[in-house]
PDB file of C-alpha atoms in Angstrom:
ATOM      1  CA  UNK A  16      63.575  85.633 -37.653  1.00  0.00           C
ATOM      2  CA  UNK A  17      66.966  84.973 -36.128  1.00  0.00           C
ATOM      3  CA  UNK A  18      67.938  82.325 -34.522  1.00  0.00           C
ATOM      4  CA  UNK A  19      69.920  82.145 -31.082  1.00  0.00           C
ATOM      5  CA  UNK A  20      72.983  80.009 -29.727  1.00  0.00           C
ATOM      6  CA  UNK A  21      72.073  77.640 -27.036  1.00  0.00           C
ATOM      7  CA  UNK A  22      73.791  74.754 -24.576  1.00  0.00           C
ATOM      8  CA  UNK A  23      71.632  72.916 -22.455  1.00  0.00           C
ATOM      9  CA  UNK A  24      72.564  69.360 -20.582  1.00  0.00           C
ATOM     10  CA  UNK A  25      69.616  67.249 -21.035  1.00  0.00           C
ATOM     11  CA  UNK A  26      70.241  63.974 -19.218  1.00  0.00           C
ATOM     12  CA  UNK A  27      73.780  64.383 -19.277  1.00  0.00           C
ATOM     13  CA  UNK A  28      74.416  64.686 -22.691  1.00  0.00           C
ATOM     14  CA  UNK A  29      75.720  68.514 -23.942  1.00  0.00           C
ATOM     15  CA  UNK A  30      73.642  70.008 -26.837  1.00  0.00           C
ATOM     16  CA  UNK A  31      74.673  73.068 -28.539  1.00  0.00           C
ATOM     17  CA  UNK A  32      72.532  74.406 -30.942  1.00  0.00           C
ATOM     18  CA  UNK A  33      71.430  77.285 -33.115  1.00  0.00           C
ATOM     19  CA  UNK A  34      67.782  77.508 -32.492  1.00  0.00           C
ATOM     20  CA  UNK A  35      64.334  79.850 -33.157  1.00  0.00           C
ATOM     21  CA  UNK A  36      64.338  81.456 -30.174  1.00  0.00           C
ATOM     22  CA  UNK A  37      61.135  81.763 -29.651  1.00  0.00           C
ATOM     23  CA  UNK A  38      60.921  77.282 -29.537  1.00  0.00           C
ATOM     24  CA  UNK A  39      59.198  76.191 -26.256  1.00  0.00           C
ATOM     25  CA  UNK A  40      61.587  73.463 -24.003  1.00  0.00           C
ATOM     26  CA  UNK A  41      58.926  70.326 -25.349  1.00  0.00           C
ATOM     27  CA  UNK A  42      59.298  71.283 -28.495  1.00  0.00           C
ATOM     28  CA  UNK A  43      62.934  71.782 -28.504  1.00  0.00           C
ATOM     29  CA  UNK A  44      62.738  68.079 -26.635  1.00  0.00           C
ATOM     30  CA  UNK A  45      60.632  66.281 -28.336  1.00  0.00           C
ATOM     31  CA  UNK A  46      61.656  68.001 -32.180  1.00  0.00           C
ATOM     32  CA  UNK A  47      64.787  68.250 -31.877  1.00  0.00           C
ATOM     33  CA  UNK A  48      66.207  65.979 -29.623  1.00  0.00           C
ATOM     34  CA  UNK A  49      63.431  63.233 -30.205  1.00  0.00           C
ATOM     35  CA  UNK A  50      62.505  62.627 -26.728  1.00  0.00           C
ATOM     36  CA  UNK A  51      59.350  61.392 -27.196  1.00  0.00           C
ATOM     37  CA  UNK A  52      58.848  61.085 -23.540  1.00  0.00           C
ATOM     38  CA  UNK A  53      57.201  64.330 -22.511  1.00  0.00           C
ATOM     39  CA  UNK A  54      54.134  64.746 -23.322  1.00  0.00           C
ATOM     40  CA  UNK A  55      51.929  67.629 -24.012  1.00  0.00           C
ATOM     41  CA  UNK A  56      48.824  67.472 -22.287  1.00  0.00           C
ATOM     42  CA  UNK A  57      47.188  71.193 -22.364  1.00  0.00           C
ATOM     43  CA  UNK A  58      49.671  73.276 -23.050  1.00  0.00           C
ATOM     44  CA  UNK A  59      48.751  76.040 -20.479  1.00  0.00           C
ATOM     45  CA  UNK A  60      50.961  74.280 -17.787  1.00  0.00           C
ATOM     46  CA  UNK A  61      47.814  73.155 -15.952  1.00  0.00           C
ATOM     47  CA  UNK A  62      48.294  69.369 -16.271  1.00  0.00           C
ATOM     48  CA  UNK A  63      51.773  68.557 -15.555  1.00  0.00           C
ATOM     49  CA  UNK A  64      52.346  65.799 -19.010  1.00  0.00           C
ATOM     50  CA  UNK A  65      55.014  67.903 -19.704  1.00  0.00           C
ATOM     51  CA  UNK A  66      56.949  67.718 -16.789  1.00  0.00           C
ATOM     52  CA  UNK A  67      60.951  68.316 -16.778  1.00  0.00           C
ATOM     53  CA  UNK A  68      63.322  69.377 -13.735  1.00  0.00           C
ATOM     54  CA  UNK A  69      65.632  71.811 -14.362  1.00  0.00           C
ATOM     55  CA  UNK A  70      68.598  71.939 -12.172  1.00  0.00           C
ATOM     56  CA  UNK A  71      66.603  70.372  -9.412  1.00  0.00           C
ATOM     57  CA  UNK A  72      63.176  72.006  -9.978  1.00  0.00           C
ATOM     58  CA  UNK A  73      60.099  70.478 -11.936  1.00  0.00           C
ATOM     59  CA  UNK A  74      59.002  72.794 -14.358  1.00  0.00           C
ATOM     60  CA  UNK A  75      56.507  72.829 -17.295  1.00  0.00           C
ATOM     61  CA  UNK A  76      57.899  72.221 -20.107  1.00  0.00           C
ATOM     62  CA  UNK A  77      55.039  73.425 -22.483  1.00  0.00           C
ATOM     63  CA  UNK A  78      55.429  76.911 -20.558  1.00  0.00           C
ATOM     64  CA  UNK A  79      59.459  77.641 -20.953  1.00  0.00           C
ATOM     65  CA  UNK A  80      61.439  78.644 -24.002  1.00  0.00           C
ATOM     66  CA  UNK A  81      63.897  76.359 -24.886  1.00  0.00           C
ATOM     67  CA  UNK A  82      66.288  79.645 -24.594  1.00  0.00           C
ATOM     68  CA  UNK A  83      65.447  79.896 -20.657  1.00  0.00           C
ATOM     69  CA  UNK A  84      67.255  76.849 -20.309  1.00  0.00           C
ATOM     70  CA  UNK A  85      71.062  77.720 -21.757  1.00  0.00           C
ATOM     71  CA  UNK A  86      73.561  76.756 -19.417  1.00  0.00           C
ATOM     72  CA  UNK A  87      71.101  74.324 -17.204  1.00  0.00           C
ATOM     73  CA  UNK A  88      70.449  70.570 -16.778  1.00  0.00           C
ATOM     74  CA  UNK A  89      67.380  69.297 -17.881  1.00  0.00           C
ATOM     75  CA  UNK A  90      66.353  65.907 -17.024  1.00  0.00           C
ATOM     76  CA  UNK A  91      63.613  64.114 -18.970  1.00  0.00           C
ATOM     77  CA  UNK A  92      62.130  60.614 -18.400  1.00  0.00           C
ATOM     78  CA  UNK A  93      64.363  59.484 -20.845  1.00  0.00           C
ATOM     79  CA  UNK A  94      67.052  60.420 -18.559  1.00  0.00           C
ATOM     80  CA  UNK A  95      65.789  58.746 -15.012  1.00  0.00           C
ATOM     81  CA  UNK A  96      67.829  55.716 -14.430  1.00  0.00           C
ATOM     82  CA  UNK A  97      68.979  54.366 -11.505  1.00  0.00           C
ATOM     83  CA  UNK A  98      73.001  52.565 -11.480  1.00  0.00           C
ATOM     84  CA  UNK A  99      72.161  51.434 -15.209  1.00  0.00           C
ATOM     85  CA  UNK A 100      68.411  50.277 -14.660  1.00  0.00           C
ATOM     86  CA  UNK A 101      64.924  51.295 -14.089  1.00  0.00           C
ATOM     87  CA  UNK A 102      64.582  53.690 -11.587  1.00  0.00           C
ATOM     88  CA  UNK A 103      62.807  52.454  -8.087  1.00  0.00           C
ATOM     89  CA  UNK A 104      60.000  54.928  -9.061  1.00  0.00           C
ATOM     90  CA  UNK A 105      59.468  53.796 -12.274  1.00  0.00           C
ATOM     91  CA  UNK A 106      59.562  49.796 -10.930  1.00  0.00           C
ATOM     92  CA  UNK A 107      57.264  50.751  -7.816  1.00  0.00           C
ATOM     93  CA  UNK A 108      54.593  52.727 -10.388  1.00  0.00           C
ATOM     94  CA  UNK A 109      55.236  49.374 -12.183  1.00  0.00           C
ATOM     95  CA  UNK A 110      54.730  46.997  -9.175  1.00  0.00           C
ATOM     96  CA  UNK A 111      51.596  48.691  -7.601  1.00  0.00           C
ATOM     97  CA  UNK A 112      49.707  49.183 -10.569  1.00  0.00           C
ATOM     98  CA  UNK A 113      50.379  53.261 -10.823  1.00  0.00           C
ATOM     99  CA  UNK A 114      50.033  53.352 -14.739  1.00  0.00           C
ATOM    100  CA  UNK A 115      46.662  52.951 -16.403  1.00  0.00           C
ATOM    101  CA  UNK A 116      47.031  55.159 -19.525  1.00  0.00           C
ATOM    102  CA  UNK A 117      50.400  55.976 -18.557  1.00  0.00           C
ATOM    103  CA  UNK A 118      49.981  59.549 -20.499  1.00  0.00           C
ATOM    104  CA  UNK A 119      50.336  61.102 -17.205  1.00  0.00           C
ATOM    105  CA  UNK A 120      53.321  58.803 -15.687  1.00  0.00           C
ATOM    106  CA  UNK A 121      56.564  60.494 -17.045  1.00  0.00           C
ATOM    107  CA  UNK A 122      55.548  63.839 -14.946  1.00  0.00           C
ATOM    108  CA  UNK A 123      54.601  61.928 -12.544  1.00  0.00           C
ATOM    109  CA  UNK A 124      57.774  60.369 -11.652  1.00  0.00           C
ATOM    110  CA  UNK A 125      59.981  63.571 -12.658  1.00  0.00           C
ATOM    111  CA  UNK A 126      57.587  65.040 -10.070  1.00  0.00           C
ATOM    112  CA  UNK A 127      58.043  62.171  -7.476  1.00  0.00           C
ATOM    113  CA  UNK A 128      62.261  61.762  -8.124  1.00  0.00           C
ATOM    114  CA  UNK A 129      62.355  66.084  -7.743  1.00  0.00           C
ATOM    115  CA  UNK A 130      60.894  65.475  -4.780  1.00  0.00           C
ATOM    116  CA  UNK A 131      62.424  62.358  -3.211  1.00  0.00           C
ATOM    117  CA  UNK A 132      66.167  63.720  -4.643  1.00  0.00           C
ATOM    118  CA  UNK A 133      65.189  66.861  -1.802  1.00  0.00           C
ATOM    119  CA  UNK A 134      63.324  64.967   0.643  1.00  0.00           C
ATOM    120  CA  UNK A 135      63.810  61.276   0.805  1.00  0.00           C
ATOM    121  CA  UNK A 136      61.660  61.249   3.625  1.00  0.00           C
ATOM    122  CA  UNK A 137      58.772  62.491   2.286  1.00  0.00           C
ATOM    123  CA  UNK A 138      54.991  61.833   3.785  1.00  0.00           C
ATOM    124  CA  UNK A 139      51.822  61.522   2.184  1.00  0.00           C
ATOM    125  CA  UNK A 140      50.962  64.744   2.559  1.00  0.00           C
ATOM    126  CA  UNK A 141      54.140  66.113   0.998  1.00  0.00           C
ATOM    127  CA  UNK A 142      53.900  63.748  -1.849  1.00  0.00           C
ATOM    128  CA  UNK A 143      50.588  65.314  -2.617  1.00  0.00           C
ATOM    129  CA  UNK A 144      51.924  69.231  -2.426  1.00  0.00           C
ATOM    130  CA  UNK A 145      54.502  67.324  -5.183  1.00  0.00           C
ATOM    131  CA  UNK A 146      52.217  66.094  -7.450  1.00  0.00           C
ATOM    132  CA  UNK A 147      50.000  68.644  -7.227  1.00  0.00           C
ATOM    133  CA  UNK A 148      50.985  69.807 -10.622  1.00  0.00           C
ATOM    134  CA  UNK A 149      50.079  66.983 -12.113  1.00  0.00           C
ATOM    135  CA  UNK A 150      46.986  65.299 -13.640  1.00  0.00           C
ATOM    136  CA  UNK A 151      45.934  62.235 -13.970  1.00  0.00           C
ATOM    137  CA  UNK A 152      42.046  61.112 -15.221  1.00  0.00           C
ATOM    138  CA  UNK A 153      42.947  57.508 -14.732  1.00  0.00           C
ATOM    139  CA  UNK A 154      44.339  56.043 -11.129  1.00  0.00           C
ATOM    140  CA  UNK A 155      42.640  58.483  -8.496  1.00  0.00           C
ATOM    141  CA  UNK A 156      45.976  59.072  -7.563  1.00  0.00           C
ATOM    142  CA  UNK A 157      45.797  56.273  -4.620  1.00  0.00           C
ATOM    143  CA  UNK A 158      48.189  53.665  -6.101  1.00  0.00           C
ATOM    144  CA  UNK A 159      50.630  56.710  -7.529  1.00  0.00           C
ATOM    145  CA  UNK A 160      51.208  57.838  -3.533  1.00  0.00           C
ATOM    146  CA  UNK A 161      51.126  54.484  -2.655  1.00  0.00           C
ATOM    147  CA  UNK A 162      54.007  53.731  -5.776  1.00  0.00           C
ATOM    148  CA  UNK A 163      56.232  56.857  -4.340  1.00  0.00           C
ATOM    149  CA  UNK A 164      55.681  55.722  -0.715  1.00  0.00           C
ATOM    150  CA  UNK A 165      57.264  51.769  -2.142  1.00  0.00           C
ATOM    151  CA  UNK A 166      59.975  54.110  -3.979  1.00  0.00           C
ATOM    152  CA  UNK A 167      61.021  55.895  -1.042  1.00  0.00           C
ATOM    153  CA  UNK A 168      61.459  52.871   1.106  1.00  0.00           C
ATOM    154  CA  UNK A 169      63.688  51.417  -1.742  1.00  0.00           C
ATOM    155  CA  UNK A 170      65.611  53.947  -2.316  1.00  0.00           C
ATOM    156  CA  UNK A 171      65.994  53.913   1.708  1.00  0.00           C
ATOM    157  CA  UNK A 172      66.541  50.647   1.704  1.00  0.00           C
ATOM    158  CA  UNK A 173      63.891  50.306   4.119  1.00  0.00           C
TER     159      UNK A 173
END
């Protein structure tokens, strides 16, 4: 097999590399890169622990070749900060309880922060359409709306 030139941003950082082209994106991630962060939950893209946004959009990581993503940004929960520090979605999931397991969390807040970096006014309803992609067996998915709702207001300065 042959393998294929590639440049993707990943939180920030350029990477150019020769790889197998037929390497999924979590692989490439979490392989090469060694961003442990994104998990792989099913690996049908049916659970969302593998969530990434790319240029903007979450996506499934488990789903895309690493090759679909030359020439775009890719942002990873290794890569949400906020001015230098935790994110206000990560220290709302943190504040309200949101992470039991936590297995589920880094989609979870790439799927929030897609959202909120669109719509910073989002409502409850449109927080669920979000995280609709997503799966989590542990919180019932109260306190993760509840932790997006805090984040919102924060990064409203509400």
């Amino acid at each position: 097999m042959f393998n294929i030139k590639v440049s993707i941003n990943v939180n920030g950082i350029n990477y150019c590399r020769e790889i197998d082209p037929t390497v999924r994106l979590i692989d490439f991630l979490r392989d090469e890169l060694k961003l442990k962060g994104t998990k792989e939950g099913c690996g049908e893209g049916e659970c969302g622990a593998c969530t990434v946004i790319v240029n903007g959009k979450t996506i499934n990581s488990c789903l895309m070749l690493a090759s679909s993503v030359n020439g775009k940004n890719v942002i990873t929960i290794e890569g949400v900060s906020y001015k230098g520090k935790l994110h206000p979605i990560q220290e709302a999931f943190m504040e309200v309880g949101a992470v039991q397991c936590g297995y589920c969390t880094p989609g979870m807040i790439l799927s929030a922060k897609a959202l909120l970096d669109k719509n910073p006014n989002a409502n409850e309803e449109e927080i669920k359409v979000a995280l609709s992609g997503n799966l989590c067996r542990c919180t019932g998915y109260k306190k993760i709306i509840q932790a997006i709702l805090l984040a919102e207001s924060k990064l409203n300065n509400k």
